[in-house]
Coordinates of C-alpha atoms in Angstrom, one line a residue:
M1 CA 12.6 81.5 -36.2
D2 CA 12.3 84.9 -37.1
E3 CA 10.4 84.2 -40.1
L4 CA 7.9 82.3 -37.9
R5 CA 7.4 85.4 -35.8
K6 CA 7.0 87.5 -38.8
Q7 CA 4.2 85.2 -39.9
D8 CA 2.7 85.3 -36.3
L9 CA 2.8 89.4 -36.4
K10 CA 1.3 89.1 -40.1
L11 CA -1.7 86.6 -38.6
W12 CA -2.0 89.1 -35.6
A13 CA -2.5 92.0 -37.9
E14 CA -5.3 90.4 -40.2
E15 CA -7.1 89.4 -37.0
F16 CA -6.9 92.6 -35.3
F17 CA -7.7 94.6 -38.6
A18 CA -10.6 92.4 -39.6
P19 CA -13.6 94.4 -40.7
S20 CA -15.8 92.9 -37.9
R21 CA -13.8 92.9 -35.3
L22 CA -12.7 96.6 -36.2
F23 CA -16.7 97.5 -36.5
I24 CA -17.3 96.3 -33.1
G25 CA -14.7 98.5 -31.5
I26 CA -15.7 101.7 -33.2
I27 CA -19.4 100.9 -31.9
I28 CA -18.0 100.5 -28.5
G29 CA -15.4 103.2 -28.5
I30 CA -18.3 106.0 -29.9
G31 CA -20.6 104.1 -27.5
V32 CA -18.4 105.0 -24.4
Y33 CA -17.7 108.6 -25.7
P34 CA -20.9 110.4 -24.4
I35 CA -20.2 108.6 -21.0
F36 CA -16.7 109.7 -20.4
H37 CA -16.3 112.7 -22.6
Q38 CA -15.9 115.3 -19.9
N39 CA -13.3 113.1 -18.2
L40 CA -10.3 112.7 -20.9
I41 CA -8.3 110.2 -18.3
S42 CA -11.1 107.9 -17.9
L43 CA -12.1 107.9 -21.6
G44 CA -8.5 107.3 -22.6
L45 CA -8.4 104.5 -20.1
T46 CA -11.4 103.2 -21.2
W47 CA -10.2 103.4 -25.0
G48 CA -7.0 101.5 -23.7
V49 CA -8.9 98.6 -22.2
L50 CA -10.9 98.2 -25.3
L51 CA -7.8 98.0 -27.6
F52 CA -6.2 95.5 -25.2
V53 CA -9.3 93.4 -25.5
L54 CA -9.2 93.6 -29.0
S55 CA -5.5 92.7 -29.1
M56 CA -6.3 89.7 -27.0
M57 CA -8.9 88.6 -28.8
A58 CA -7.2 89.0 -32.0
L59 CA -4.0 87.1 -30.5
S60 CA -6.1 84.1 -29.4
A61 CA -7.6 83.9 -33.2
S62 CA -4.1 84.1 -34.8
V63 CA -3.1 81.2 -32.7
E64 CA -5.5 79.0 -34.2
R65 CA -4.5 79.9 -37.4
R66 CA -0.7 79.3 -37.0
F67 CA -1.0 75.7 -38.1
K68 CA -2.3 74.9 -41.4
D69 CA -1.8 71.3 -41.6
R70 CA -4.2 69.2 -39.8
R71 CA -1.7 66.8 -38.5
M72 CA 0.8 69.0 -37.5
R73 CA -1.9 71.0 -35.3
A74 CA -2.9 67.6 -33.9
L75 CA 0.6 66.8 -33.0
W76 CA 1.1 70.0 -31.4
K77 CA -2.4 70.1 -29.2
G78 CA -1.4 66.7 -28.2
C79 CA 2.2 68.0 -27.0
E80 CA 0.5 70.9 -25.2
E81 CA -1.8 68.5 -23.5
R82 CA 1.0 66.2 -22.2
L83 CA 2.9 69.3 -21.4
A84 CA -0.2 70.6 -19.1
R85 CA -1.0 67.2 -17.4
F86 CA 2.8 67.0 -16.6
E87 CA 2.5 70.2 -15.2
E88 CA -0.4 69.1 -13.0
A89 CA 1.4 65.8 -11.7
L90 CA 4.5 68.0 -11.0
K91 CA 2.3 70.4 -8.8
R92 CA 0.9 67.3 -6.6
M93 CA 4.5 65.8 -6.3
R94 CA 6.6 69.1 -5.3
K95 CA 5.7 68.5 -1.7
D96 CA 7.8 65.0 -1.9
Q97 CA 11.0 67.1 -3.2
V98 CA 11.9 64.0 -5.2
A99 CA 15.6 64.0 -6.5
D100 CA 16.2 65.0 -9.8
L101 CA 12.3 66.8 -10.6
Q102 CA 14.0 70.3 -10.4
E103 CA 16.0 69.7 -13.8
M104 CA 13.3 67.5 -15.4
P105 CA 10.9 69.9 -15.9
Q106 CA 13.1 72.6 -17.5
T107 CA 14.3 70.1 -19.8
I108 CA 11.0 68.7 -20.9
R109 CA 9.8 72.7 -21.3
G110 CA 13.0 73.2 -23.7
V111 CA 12.2 70.5 -25.7
S112 CA 8.6 71.5 -26.0
K113 CA 9.7 74.6 -26.9
G114 CA 12.1 73.4 -29.9
L115 CA 9.7 70.9 -30.7
Y116 CA 6.6 73.7 -31.1
F117 CA 9.3 75.3 -34.0
A118 CA 10.0 72.7 -35.7
L119 CA 6.3 71.2 -36.4
R120 CA 5.6 75.2 -37.3
R121 CA 8.3 74.9 -39.8
A122 CA 7.2 71.3 -40.9
D123 CA 3.9 72.6 -41.4
Q124 CA 4.9 75.3 -43.4
I125 CA 6.7 72.8 -45.8
S126 CA 4.1 70.3 -45.8
V127 CA 1.3 73.0 -46.7
E128 CA 3.7 74.3 -49.4
V129 CA 4.6 71.1 -51.0
A130 CA 0.8 70.0 -50.6
E131 CA -0.5 73.2 -52.9
S132 CA 2.4 72.8 -55.3
E133 CA 2.6 69.1 -56.1
K134 CA -1.3 68.5 -55.9
G135 CA -2.2 65.6 -58.4
L136 CA 1.2 65.5 -59.3
Y137 CA 2.9 63.4 -57.0
D138 CA 0.5 60.4 -57.2
S139 CA 0.0 60.3 -61.0
P140 CA 3.4 61.2 -62.4
P141 CA 3.4 60.7 -66.4
V142 CA 3.3 57.2 -67.3
T143 CA 6.3 56.4 -70.0
A144 CA 5.4 54.3 -73.0
N145 CA 7.7 52.4 -75.2
H146 CA 6.9 53.2 -79.1
G147 CA 8.0 50.6 -81.5
H148 CA 11.4 50.3 -82.3
D149 CA 12.6 54.3 -82.8
P150 CA 15.4 54.9 -80.9
Q151 CA 15.3 58.4 -80.7
S152 CA 11.9 58.0 -78.8
K153 CA 13.2 55.1 -76.7
E154 CA 15.9 57.4 -75.8
L155 CA 13.8 60.5 -74.9
Y156 CA 11.6 58.0 -72.6
R157 CA 14.5 56.6 -71.1
I158 CA 15.5 60.5 -69.9
A159 CA 11.8 60.7 -68.8
D160 CA 11.8 58.0 -66.3
K161 CA 15.1 59.4 -65.1
N162 CA 13.6 62.5 -64.5
I163 CA 10.6 60.8 -62.8
A164 CA 12.9 58.8 -60.4
E165 CA 14.7 62.3 -59.8
Y166 CA 11.5 63.8 -59.0
R167 CA 10.7 61.2 -56.3
Q168 CA 14.0 61.3 -54.6
Q169 CA 13.7 64.9 -54.3
F170 CA 10.2 64.7 -53.2
Q171 CA 11.1 62.1 -50.5
A172 CA 14.1 64.4 -49.1
V173 CA 12.2 67.4 -48.8
M174 CA 9.5 65.3 -46.9
S175 CA 12.0 63.4 -44.8
G176 CA 12.3 66.1 -42.4
V177 CA 8.9 66.6 -41.8
R178 CA 8.2 63.0 -41.2
R179 CA 11.2 63.3 -38.8
T180 CA 9.7 65.8 -36.8
E181 CA 6.4 64.1 -36.6
A182 CA 8.3 60.9 -35.0
Q183 CA 10.1 63.5 -32.7
A184 CA 6.7 64.8 -31.6
A185 CA 5.3 61.2 -30.7
V186 CA 8.6 60.2 -28.8
F187 CA 8.0 63.4 -26.9
M188 CA 4.2 62.8 -26.0
T189 CA 4.9 59.0 -25.3
T190 CA 8.1 60.1 -23.2
V191 CA 6.3 62.7 -21.2
D192 CA 3.1 59.9 -20.5
T193 CA 5.3 57.4 -19.4
L194 CA 7.2 59.8 -17.0
R195 CA 3.7 61.2 -16.2
M196 CA 2.2 58.0 -14.9
K197 CA 5.7 57.0 -13.0
M198 CA 5.4 59.9 -11.2
I199 CA 1.7 59.2 -10.4
G200 CA 2.5 55.8 -9.5
Y201 CA 5.6 56.7 -7.0
R202 CA 3.3 59.3 -5.3
L203 CA 0.3 57.4 -5.0
V204 CA 1.6 54.0 -3.8
N205 CA 4.0 55.8 -1.4
K206 CA 7.5 54.2 -2.3
S207 CA 6.0 51.0 -1.9
P208 CA 8.3 47.8 -3.0
A209 CA 6.1 48.2 -6.3
L210 CA 7.7 51.1 -7.3
S211 CA 10.9 52.1 -5.1
S212 CA 12.9 55.1 -5.3
Q213 CA 15.7 53.5 -7.0
D214 CA 13.4 52.2 -9.9
F215 CA 11.8 55.8 -10.3
L216 CA 15.4 57.7 -10.5
E217 CA 16.1 55.4 -13.2
A218 CA 12.7 55.8 -14.8
M219 CA 13.6 59.6 -14.7
A220 CA 17.1 58.8 -16.0
E221 CA 15.7 56.9 -19.2
A222 CA 13.1 59.8 -19.6
R223 CA 16.1 62.5 -19.7
A224 CA 17.9 60.4 -21.9
Q225 CA 15.0 60.3 -24.5
L226 CA 14.2 64.3 -24.1
Q227 CA 18.2 65.1 -24.8
S228 CA 17.8 62.7 -28.0
I229 CA 14.8 64.5 -28.9
D230 CA 16.7 67.9 -28.3
T231 CA 19.8 66.8 -30.3
A232 CA 17.9 65.7 -33.3
L233 CA 16.0 69.0 -33.3
D234 CA 19.4 70.8 -33.3
E235 CA 20.6 68.6 -36.1
L236 CA 17.4 68.9 -38.3
D237 CA 17.7 70.0 -41.8
L238 CA 14.2 70.0 -43.2
S239 CA 15.3 70.4 -46.9
H240 CA 17.5 67.2 -46.6
Y241 CA 17.4 63.5 -45.6
P242 CA 18.2 63.1 -41.9
K243 CA 22.2 62.3 -41.7
T244 CA 22.0 60.5 -38.2
I245 CA 19.1 58.8 -36.3
S246 CA 19.2 59.0 -32.7
V247 CA 19.2 55.4 -30.8
V248 CA 18.1 55.8 -27.1
D249 CA 19.6 52.8 -24.9
G250 CA 18.8 52.4 -21.2
P251 CA 20.0 55.0 -18.7
S252 CA 23.8 54.8 -17.9
E253 CA 25.3 54.8 -14.5
D254 CA 26.0 58.4 -14.8
N255 CA 22.6 59.2 -16.0
I256 CA 21.1 57.7 -13.0
R257 CA 23.7 59.3 -10.4
A258 CA 22.8 62.6 -12.0

């Protein structure tokens, strides 16, 4: 996480000290000097506001550069969109004071934060692997059997073994990335389902079409799925094969009571 923050700070510095942005800032700073040069306080405040605006512009530009892999960027954008829509549905439902809605938003926000950092790490790995192994994984060296020379056959046997090990190691590195992508998909679909349940519960006004018990069961199931994502993210090691697979069953009676 500290490494990601350092990367974010580096991207911000690159954007803040970009020649075009610095040039605009200097021009504006020089332009306002004749206006406030007799009032140093006003001049200082004006330059302070200018620096703040430039900083915010640099931050906005750096955020767009945090994800280098298109797929990872699209996955996080999808998660962000679902989170924003959930918050909107939550605002409309607060007045109903439905049970369990106090904990659920916190659970979703916490999982989304963990998922963001996991996607950032997966983004770094996928980009580095793509740059390092470009053109190699799709076309590994092809072995051949040249006659009956024992030494050549042994060397090609070793080459085949190395190719198999290379592929195994490649899959081991990328398995964590694929698992993170799957967790993002589960998060988006879970929040989508939960949001639609909330909308249906509010619009049908607790009619038999969606009873209060059905709604609470849906909430419990969504919480179980989100907790499974959170657990999987905590256990996730992006450099090794996944050791466990989280399986979410239906909501238990304890979850429903909660």
